[in-house]
PDB file of N, CA and C in Angstrom:
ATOM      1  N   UNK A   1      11.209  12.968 -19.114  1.00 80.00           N
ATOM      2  CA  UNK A   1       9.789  12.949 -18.799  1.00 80.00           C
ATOM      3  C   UNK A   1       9.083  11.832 -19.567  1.00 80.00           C
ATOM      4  N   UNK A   2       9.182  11.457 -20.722  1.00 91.00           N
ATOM      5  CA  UNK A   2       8.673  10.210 -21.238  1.00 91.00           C
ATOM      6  C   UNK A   2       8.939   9.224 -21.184  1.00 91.00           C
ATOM      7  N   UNK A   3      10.033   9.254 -20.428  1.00 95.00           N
ATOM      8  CA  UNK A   3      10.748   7.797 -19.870  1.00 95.00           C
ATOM      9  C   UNK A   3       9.912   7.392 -18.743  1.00 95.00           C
ATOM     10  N   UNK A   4       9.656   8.479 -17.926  1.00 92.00           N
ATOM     11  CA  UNK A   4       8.854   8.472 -16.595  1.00 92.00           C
ATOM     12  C   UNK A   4       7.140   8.258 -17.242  1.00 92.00           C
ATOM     13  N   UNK A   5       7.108   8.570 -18.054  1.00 95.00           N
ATOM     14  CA  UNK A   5       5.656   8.751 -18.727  1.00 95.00           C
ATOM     15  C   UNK A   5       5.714   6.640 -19.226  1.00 95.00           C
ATOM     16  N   UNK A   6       6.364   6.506 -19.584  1.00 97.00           N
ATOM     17  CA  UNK A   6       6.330   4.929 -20.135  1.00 97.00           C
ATOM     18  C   UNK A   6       6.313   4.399 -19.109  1.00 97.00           C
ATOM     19  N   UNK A   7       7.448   4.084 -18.251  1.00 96.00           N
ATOM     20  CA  UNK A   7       7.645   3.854 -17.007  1.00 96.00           C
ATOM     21  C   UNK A   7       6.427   3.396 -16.142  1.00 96.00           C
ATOM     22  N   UNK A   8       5.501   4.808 -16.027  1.00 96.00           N
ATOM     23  CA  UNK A   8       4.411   4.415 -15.508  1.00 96.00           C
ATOM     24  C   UNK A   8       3.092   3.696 -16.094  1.00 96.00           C
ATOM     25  N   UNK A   9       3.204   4.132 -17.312  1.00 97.00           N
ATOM     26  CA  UNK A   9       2.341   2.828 -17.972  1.00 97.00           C
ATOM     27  C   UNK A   9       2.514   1.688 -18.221  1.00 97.00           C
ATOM     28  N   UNK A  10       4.188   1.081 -18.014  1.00 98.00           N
ATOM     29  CA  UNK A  10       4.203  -0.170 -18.254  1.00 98.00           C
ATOM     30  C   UNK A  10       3.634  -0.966 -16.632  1.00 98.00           C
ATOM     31  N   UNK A  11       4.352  -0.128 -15.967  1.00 98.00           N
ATOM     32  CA  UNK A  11       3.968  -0.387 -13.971  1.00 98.00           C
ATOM     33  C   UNK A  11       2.605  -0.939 -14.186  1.00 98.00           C
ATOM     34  N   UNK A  12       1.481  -0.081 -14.847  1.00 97.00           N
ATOM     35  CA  UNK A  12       0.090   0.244 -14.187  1.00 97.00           C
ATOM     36  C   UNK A  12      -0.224  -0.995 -15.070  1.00 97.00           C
ATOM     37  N   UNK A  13      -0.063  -1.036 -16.641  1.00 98.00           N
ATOM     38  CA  UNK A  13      -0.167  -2.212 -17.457  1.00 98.00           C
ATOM     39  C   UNK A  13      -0.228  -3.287 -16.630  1.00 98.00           C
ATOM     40  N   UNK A  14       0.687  -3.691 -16.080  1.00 98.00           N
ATOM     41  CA  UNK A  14       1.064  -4.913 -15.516  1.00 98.00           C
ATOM     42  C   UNK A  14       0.796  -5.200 -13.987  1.00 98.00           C
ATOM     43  N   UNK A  15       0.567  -3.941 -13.777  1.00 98.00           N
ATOM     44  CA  UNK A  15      -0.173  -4.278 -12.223  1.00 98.00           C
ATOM     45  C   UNK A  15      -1.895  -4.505 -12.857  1.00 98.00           C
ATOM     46  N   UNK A  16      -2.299  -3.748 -13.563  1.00 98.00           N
ATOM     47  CA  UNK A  16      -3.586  -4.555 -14.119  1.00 98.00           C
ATOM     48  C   UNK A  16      -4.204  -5.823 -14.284  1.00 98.00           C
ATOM     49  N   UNK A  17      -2.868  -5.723 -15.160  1.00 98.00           N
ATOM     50  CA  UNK A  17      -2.995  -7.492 -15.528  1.00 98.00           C
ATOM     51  C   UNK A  17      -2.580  -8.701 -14.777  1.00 98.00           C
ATOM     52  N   UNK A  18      -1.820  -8.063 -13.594  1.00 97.00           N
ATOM     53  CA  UNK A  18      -1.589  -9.348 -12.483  1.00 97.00           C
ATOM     54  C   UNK A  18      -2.788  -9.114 -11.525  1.00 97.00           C
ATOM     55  N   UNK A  19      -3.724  -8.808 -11.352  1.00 97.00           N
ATOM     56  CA  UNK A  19      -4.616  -8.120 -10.449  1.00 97.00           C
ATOM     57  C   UNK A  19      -5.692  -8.925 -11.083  1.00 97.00           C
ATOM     58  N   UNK A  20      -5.587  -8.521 -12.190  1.00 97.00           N
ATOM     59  CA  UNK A  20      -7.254  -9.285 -13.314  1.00 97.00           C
ATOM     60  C   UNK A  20      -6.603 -10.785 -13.434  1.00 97.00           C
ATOM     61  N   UNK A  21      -5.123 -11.351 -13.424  1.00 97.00           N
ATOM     62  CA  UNK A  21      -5.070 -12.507 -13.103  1.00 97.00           C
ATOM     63  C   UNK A  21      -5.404 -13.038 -12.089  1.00 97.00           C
ATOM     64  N   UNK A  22      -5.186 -12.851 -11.333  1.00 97.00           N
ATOM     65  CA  UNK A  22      -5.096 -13.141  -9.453  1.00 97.00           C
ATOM     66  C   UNK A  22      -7.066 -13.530  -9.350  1.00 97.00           C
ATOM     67  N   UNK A  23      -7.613 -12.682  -9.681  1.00 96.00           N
ATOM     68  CA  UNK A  23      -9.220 -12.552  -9.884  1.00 96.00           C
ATOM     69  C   UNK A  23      -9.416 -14.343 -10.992  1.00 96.00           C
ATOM     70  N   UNK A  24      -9.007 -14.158 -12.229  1.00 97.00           N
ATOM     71  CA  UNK A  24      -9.197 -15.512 -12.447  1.00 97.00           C
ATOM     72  C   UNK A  24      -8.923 -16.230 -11.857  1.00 97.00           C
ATOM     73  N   UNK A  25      -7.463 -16.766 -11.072  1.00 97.00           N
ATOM     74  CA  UNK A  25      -6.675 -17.816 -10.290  1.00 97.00           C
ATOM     75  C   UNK A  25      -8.298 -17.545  -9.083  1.00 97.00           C
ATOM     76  N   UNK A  26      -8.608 -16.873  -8.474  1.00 95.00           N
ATOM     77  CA  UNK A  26      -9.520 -16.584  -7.405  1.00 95.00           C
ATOM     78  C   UNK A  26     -11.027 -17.248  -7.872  1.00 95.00           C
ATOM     79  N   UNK A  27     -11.426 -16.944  -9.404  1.00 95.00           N
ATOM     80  CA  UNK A  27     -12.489 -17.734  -9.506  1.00 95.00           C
ATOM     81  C   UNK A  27     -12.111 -19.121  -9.792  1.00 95.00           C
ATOM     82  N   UNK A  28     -11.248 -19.329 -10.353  1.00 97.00           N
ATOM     83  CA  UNK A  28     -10.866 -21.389 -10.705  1.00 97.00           C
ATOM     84  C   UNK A  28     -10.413 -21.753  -8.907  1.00 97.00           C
ATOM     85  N   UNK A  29     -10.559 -21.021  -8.482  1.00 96.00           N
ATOM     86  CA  UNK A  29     -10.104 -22.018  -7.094  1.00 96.00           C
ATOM     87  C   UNK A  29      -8.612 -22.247  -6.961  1.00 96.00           C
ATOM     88  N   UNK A  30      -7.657 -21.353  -7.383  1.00 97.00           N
ATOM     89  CA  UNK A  30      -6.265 -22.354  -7.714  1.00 97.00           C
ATOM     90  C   UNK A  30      -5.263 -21.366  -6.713  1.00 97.00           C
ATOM     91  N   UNK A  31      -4.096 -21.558  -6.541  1.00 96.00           N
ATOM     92  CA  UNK A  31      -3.124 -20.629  -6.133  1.00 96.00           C
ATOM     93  C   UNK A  31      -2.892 -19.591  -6.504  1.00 96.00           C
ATOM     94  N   UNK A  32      -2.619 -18.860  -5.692  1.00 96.00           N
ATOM     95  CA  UNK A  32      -2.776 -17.111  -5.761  1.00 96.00           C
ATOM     96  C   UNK A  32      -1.908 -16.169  -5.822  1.00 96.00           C
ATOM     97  N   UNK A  33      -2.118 -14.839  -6.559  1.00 96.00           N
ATOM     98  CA  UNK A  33      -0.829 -13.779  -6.603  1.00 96.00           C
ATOM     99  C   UNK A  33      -0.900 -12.823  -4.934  1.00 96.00           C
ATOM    100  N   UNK A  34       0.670 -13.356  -4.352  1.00 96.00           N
ATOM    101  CA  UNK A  34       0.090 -13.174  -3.482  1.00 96.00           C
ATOM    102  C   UNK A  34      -0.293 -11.527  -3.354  1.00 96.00           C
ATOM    103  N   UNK A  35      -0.406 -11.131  -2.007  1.00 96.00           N
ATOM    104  CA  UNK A  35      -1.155  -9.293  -2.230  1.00 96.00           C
ATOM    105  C   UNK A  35      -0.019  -8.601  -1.530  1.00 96.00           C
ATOM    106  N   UNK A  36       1.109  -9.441  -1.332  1.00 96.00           N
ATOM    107  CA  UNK A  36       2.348  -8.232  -0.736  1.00 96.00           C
ATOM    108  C   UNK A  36       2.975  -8.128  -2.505  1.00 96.00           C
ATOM    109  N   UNK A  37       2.879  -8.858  -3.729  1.00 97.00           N
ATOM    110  CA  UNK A  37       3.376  -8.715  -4.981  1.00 97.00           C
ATOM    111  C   UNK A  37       2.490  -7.786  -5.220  1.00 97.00           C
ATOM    112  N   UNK A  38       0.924  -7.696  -4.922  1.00 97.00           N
ATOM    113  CA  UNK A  38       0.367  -6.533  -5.427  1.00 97.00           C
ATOM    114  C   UNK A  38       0.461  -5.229  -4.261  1.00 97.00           C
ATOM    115  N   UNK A  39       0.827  -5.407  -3.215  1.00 97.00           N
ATOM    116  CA  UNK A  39       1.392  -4.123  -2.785  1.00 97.00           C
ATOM    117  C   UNK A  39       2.520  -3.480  -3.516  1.00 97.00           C
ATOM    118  N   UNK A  40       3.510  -4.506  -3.763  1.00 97.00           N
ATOM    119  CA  UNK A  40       4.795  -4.301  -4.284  1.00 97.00           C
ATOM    120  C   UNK A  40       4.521  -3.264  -5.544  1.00 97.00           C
ATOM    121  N   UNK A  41       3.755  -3.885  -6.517  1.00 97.00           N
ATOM    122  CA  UNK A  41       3.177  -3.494  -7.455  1.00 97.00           C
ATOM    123  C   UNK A  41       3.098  -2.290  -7.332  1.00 97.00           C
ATOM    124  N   UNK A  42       1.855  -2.364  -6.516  1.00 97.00           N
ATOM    125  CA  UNK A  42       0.708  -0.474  -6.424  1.00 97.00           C
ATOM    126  C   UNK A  42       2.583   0.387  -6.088  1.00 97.00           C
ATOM    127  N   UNK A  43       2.730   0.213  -4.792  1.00 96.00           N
ATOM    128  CA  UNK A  43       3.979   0.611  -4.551  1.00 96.00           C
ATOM    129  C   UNK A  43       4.487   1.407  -5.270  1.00 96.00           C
ATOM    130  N   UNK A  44       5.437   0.524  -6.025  1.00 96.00           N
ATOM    131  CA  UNK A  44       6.098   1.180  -7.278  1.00 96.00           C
ATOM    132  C   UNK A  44       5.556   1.753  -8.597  1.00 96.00           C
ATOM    133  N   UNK A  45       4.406   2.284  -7.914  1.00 95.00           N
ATOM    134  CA  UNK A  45       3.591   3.106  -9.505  1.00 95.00           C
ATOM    135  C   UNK A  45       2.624   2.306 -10.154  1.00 95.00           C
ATOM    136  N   UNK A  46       2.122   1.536  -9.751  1.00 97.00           N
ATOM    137  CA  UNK A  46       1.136   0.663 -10.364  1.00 97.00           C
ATOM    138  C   UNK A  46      -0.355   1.302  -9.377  1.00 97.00           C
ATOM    139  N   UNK A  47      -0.273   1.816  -8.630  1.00 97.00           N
ATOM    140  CA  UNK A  47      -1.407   2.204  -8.067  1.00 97.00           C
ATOM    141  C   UNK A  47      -2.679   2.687  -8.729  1.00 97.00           C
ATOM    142  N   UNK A  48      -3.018   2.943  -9.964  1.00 97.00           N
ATOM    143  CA  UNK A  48      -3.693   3.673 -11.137  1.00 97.00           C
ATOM    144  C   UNK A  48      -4.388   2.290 -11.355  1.00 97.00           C
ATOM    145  N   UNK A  49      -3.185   1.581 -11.810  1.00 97.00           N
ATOM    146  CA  UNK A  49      -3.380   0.381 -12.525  1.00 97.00           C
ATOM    147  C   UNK A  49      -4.690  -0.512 -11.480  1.00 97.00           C
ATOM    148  N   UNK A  50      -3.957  -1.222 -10.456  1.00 97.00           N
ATOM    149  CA  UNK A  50      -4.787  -1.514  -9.655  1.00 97.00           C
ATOM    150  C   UNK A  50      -5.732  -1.426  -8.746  1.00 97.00           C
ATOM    151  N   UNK A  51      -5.614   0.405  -8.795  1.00 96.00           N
ATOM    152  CA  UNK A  51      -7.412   0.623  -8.376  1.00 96.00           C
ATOM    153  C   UNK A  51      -8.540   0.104  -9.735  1.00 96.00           C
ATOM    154  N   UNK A  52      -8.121   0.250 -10.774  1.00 97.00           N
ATOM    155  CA  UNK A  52      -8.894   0.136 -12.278  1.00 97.00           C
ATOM    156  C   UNK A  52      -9.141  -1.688 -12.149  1.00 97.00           C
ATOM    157  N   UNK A  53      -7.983  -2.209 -11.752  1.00 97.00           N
ATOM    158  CA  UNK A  53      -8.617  -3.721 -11.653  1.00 97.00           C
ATOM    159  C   UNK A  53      -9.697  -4.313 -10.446  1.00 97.00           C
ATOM    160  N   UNK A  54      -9.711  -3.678  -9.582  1.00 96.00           N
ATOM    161  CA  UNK A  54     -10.046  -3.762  -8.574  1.00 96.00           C
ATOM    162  C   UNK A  54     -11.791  -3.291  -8.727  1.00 96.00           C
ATOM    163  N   UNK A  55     -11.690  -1.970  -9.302  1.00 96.00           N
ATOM    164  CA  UNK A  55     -13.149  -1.470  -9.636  1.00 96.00           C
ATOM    165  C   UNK A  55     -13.606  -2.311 -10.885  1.00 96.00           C
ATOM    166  N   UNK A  56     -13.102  -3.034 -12.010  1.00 97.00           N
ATOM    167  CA  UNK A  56     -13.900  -3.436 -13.023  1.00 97.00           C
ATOM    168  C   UNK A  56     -13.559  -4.710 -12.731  1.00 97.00           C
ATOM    169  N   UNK A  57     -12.724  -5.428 -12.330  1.00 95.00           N
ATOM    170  CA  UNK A  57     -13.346  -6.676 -11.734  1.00 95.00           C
ATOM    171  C   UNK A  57     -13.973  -7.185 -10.394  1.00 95.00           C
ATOM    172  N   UNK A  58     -14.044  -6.272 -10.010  1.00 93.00           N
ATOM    173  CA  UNK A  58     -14.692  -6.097  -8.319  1.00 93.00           C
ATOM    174  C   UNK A  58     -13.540  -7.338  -7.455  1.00 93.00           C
ATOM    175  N   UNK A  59     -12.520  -6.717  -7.653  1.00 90.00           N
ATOM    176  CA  UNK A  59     -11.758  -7.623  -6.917  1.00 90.00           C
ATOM    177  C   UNK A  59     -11.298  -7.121  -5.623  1.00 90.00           C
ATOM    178  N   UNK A  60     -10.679  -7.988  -4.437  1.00 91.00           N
ATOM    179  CA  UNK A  60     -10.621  -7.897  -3.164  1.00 91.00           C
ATOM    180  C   UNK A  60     -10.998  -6.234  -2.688  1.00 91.00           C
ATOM    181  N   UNK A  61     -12.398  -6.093  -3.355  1.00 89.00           N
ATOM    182  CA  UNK A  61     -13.140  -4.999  -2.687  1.00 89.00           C
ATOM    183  C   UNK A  61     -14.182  -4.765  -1.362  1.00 89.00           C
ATOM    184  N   UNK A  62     -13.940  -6.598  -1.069  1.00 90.00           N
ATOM    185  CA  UNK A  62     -14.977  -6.751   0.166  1.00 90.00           C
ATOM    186  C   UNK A  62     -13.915  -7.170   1.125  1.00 90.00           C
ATOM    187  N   UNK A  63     -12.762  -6.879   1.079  1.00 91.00           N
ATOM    188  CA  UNK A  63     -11.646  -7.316   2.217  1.00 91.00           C
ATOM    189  C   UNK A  63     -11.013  -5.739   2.557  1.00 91.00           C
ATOM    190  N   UNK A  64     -11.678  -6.015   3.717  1.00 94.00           N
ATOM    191  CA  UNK A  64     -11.213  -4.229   4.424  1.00 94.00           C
ATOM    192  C   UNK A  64      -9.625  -4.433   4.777  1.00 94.00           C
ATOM    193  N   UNK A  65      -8.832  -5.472   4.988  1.00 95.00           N
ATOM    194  CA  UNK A  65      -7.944  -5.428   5.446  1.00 95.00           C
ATOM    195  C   UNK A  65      -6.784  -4.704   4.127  1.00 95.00           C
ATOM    196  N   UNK A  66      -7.089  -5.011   2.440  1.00 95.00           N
ATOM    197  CA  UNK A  66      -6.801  -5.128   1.478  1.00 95.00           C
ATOM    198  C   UNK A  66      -7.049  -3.623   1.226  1.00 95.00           C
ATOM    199  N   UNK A  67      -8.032  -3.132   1.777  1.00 95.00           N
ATOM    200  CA  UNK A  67      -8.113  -1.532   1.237  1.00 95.00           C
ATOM    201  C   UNK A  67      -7.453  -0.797   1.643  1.00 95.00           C
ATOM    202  N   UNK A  68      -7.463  -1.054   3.016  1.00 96.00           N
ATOM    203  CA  UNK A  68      -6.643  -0.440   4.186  1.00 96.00           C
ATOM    204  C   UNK A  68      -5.299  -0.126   3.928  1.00 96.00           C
ATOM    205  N   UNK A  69      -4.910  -1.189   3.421  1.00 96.00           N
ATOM    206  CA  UNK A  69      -3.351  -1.119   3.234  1.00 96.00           C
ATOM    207  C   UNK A  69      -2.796  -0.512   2.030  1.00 96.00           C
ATOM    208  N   UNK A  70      -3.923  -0.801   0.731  1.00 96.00           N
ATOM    209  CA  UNK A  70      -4.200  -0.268  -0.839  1.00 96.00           C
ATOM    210  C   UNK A  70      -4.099   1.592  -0.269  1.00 96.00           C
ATOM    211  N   UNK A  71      -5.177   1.929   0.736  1.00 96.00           N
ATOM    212  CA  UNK A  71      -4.674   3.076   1.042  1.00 96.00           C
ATOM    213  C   UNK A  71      -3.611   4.032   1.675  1.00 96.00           C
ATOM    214  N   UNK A  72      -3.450   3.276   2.610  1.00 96.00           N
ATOM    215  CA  UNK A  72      -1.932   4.021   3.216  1.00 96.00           C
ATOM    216  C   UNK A  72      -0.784   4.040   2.083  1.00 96.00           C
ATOM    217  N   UNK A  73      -0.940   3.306   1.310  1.00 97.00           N
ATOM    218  CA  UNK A  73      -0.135   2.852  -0.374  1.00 97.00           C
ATOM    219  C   UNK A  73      -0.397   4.262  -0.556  1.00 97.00           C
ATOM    220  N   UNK A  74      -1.479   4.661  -1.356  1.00 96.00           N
ATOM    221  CA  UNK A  74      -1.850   5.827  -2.107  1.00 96.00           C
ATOM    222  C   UNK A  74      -1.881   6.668  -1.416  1.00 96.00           C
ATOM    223  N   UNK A  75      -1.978   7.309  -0.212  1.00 97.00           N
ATOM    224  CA  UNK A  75      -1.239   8.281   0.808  1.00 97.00           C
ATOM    225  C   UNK A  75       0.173   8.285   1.044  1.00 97.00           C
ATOM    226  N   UNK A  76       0.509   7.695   1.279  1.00 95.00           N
ATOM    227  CA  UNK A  76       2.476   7.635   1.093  1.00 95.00           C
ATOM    228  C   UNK A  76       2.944   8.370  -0.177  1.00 95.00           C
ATOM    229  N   UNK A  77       2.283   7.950  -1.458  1.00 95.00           N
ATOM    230  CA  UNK A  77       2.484   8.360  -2.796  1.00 95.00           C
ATOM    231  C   UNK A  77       2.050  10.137  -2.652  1.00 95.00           C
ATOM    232  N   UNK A  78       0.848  10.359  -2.433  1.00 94.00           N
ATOM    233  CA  UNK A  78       0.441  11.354  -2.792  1.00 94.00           C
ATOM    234  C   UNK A  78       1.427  12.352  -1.504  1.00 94.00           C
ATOM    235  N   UNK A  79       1.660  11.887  -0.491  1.00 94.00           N
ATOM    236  CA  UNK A  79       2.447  12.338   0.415  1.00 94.00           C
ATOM    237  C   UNK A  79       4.222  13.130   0.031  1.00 94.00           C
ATOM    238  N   UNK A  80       4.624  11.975  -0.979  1.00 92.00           N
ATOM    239  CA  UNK A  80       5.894  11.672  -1.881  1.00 92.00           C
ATOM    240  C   UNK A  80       5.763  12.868  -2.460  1.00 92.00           C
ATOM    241  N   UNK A  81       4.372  13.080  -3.409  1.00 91.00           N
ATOM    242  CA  UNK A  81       3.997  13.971  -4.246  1.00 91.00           C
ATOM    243  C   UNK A  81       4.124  14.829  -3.803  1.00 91.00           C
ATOM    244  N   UNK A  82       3.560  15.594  -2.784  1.00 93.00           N
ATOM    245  CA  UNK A  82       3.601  16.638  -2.075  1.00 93.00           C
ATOM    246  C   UNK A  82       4.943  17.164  -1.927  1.00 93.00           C
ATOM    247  N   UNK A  83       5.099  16.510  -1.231  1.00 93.00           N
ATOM    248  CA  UNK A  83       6.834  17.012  -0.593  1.00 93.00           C
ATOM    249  C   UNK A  83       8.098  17.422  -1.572  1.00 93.00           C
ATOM    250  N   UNK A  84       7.645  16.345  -2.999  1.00 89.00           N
ATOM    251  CA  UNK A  84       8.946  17.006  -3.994  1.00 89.00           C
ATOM    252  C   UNK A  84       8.055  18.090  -4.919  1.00 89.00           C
ATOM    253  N   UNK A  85       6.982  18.423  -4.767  1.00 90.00           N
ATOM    254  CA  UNK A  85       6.311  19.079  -5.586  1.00 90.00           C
ATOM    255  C   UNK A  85       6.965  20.801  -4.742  1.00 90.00           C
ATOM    256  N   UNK A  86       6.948  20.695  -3.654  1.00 90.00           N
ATOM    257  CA  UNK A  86       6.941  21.543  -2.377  1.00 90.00           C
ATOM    258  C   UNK A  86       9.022  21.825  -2.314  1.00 90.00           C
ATOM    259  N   UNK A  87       9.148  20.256  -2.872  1.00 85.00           N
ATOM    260  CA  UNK A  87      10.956  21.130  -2.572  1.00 85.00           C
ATOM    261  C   UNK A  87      11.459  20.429  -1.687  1.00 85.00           C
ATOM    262  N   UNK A  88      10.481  19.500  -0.452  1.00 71.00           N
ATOM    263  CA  UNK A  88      10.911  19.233   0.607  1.00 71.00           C
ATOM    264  C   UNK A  88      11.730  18.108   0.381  1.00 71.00           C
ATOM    265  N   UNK A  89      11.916  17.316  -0.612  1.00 65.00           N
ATOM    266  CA  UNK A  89      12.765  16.051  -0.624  1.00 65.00           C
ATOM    267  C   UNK A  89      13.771  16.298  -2.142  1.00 65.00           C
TER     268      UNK A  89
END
């Protein structure tokens, strides 16, 4: 359990911090992280992480296409959740 407990804080850590990068690279004008690395990210347990970057740097919060997909992310998960919580997987 604390393996899983680290695990997910290093995920969310670092999906943070590539998220609050991507936001600088976005204000200098320069090349970008792309947003299937931050799907990848949320994906694999970073989802915590990068709603938190997203709300305190107000990042790709005006791109519906970006939420859209940020959500079916966090429904799949909570879906995941369900089902082994339940037994079913």
């Amino acid at each position: 359990m604390k393996v899983l407990l680290l695990y997910f804080l290093i995920v969310n850590s670092l999906t943070f911090l590539i998220a609050g990068y991507d936001k600088y690279l976005a204000i200098k004008n320069k090349s970008r992280i792309s947003e299937n690395t931050l799907f990848t990210m949320a994906l694999i347990g970073g989802s915590v992480g990068l709603l938190l970057a997203m709300i305190l740097f107000r990042h790709k919060t005006s791109k519906t296409s970006f939420i859209v997909k940020f959500l079916i992310i966090i429904l799949l998960q909570i879906l995941a959740l369900f089902l082994k919580l339940t037994n079913k997987i």
